[in-house]
Short mmCIF file of C-alpha atoms in Angstrom, two decimals:
data_model
loop_
_atom_site.label_atom_id
_atom_site.label_comp_id
_atom_site.label_asym_id
_atom_site.label_seq_id
_atom_site.Cartn_x
_atom_site.Cartn_y
_atom_site.Cartn_z
CA MET A 1 -24.77 47.47 -22.77
CA LYS A 2 -22.24 48.35 -20.08
CA GLN A 3 -23.03 47.32 -16.54
CA LYS A 4 -23.34 50.26 -14.17
CA ASP A 5 -20.78 50.73 -11.44
CA PHE A 6 -20.99 51.93 -7.87
CA GLU A 7 -18.25 54.46 -7.09
CA THR A 8 -17.33 55.77 -3.67
CA ALA A 9 -14.47 57.82 -2.29
CA CYS A 10 -15.26 56.59 1.23
CA LEU A 11 -12.59 54.22 2.50
CA TYR A 12 -14.91 52.74 5.13
CA THR A 13 -17.79 52.07 2.74
CA ALA A 14 -15.41 50.41 0.30
CA SER A 15 -13.89 48.32 3.07
CA ILE A 16 -17.23 47.09 4.38
CA ILE A 17 -18.31 46.10 0.87
CA CYS A 18 -15.10 44.08 0.56
CA VAL A 19 -15.69 42.38 3.92
CA LEU A 20 -19.38 41.63 3.45
CA LEU A 21 -19.30 40.60 -0.21
CA GLY A 22 -15.79 39.21 -0.48
CA ILE A 23 -14.94 41.27 -3.56
CA LEU A 24 -12.21 43.81 -4.20
CA PRO A 25 -12.76 47.07 -6.06
CA THR A 26 -11.10 48.50 -9.10
CA TYR A 27 -9.68 51.96 -8.64
CA LYS A 28 -10.01 55.23 -10.49
CA VAL A 29 -8.17 58.49 -9.72
CA GLU A 30 -10.04 61.71 -10.40
CA ASN A 31 -8.96 65.18 -9.30
CA GLY A 32 -6.42 63.75 -6.88
CA LYS A 33 -8.97 61.45 -5.21
CA THR A 34 -8.99 57.70 -5.46
CA LEU A 35 -12.41 56.24 -6.15
CA PHE A 36 -13.29 52.67 -5.27
CA VAL A 37 -15.35 51.15 -8.07
CA PHE A 38 -17.58 48.10 -7.63
CA PRO A 39 -20.04 46.48 -10.04
CA ALA A 40 -23.50 47.63 -8.99
CA SER A 41 -25.82 44.91 -7.73
CA ASP A 42 -28.65 44.40 -5.30
CA ASP A 43 -26.27 42.65 -2.90
CA LEU A 44 -23.93 45.64 -2.96
CA TYR A 45 -26.73 48.06 -2.06
CA LYS A 46 -27.91 45.68 0.68
CA ALA A 47 -24.37 45.62 2.11
CA VAL A 48 -24.13 49.43 2.08
CA ASN A 49 -27.55 49.68 3.72
CA ALA A 50 -26.58 47.13 6.38
CA TYR A 51 -23.40 49.12 7.12
CA ASN A 52 -25.36 52.36 7.42
CA ASN A 53 -27.76 50.61 9.80
CA GLY A 54 -24.95 49.42 12.09
CA ILE A 55 -24.34 45.80 11.14
CA GLN A 56 -21.85 44.06 13.41
CA VAL A 57 -18.75 42.72 11.70
CA ASN A 58 -15.51 41.21 12.88
CA ALA A 59 -13.43 44.21 14.00
CA TYR A 60 -10.11 42.63 13.08
CA GLU A 61 -11.26 41.75 9.57
CA PHE A 62 -12.74 45.23 9.03
CA ALA A 63 -9.63 47.01 10.36
CA SER A 64 -7.37 44.86 8.19
CA MET A 65 -9.41 45.67 5.11
CA ILE A 66 -9.33 49.39 5.92
CA LYS A 67 -5.52 49.24 6.10
CA ARG A 68 -5.33 47.32 2.83
CA GLN A 69 -7.66 49.66 0.96
CA ARG A 70 -5.96 52.75 2.38
CA ALA A 71 -2.59 51.49 1.11
CA GLU A 72 -4.08 50.82 -2.34
CA MET A 73 -5.67 54.27 -2.34
CA LEU A 74 -2.39 56.03 -1.51
CA ILE A 75 -0.36 53.98 -3.98
CA ARG A 76 -2.73 54.74 -6.84
CA ARG A 77 -2.99 58.41 -5.96
CA GLY A 78 0.81 58.61 -6.07
CA GLN A 79 0.95 56.94 -9.50
CA ARG A 80 -0.84 59.78 -11.30
#
């Protein structure tokens, strides 16, 4: 049985998951959009919920991850 995945096109949601959980996504390009794909888990949904509720994180770490994920997103979109 295949494990379900959590997919998001939101750069900021993907970045906060990376920061809070310390994992990097896999990527999928559909209809010209890059999707960030993470293995679904309770911890992932807790991280997304914490982000939506305004958790405080290190601004430098979050901004750096946004830049990194944005670069990955653009590179993969260009590789189609």
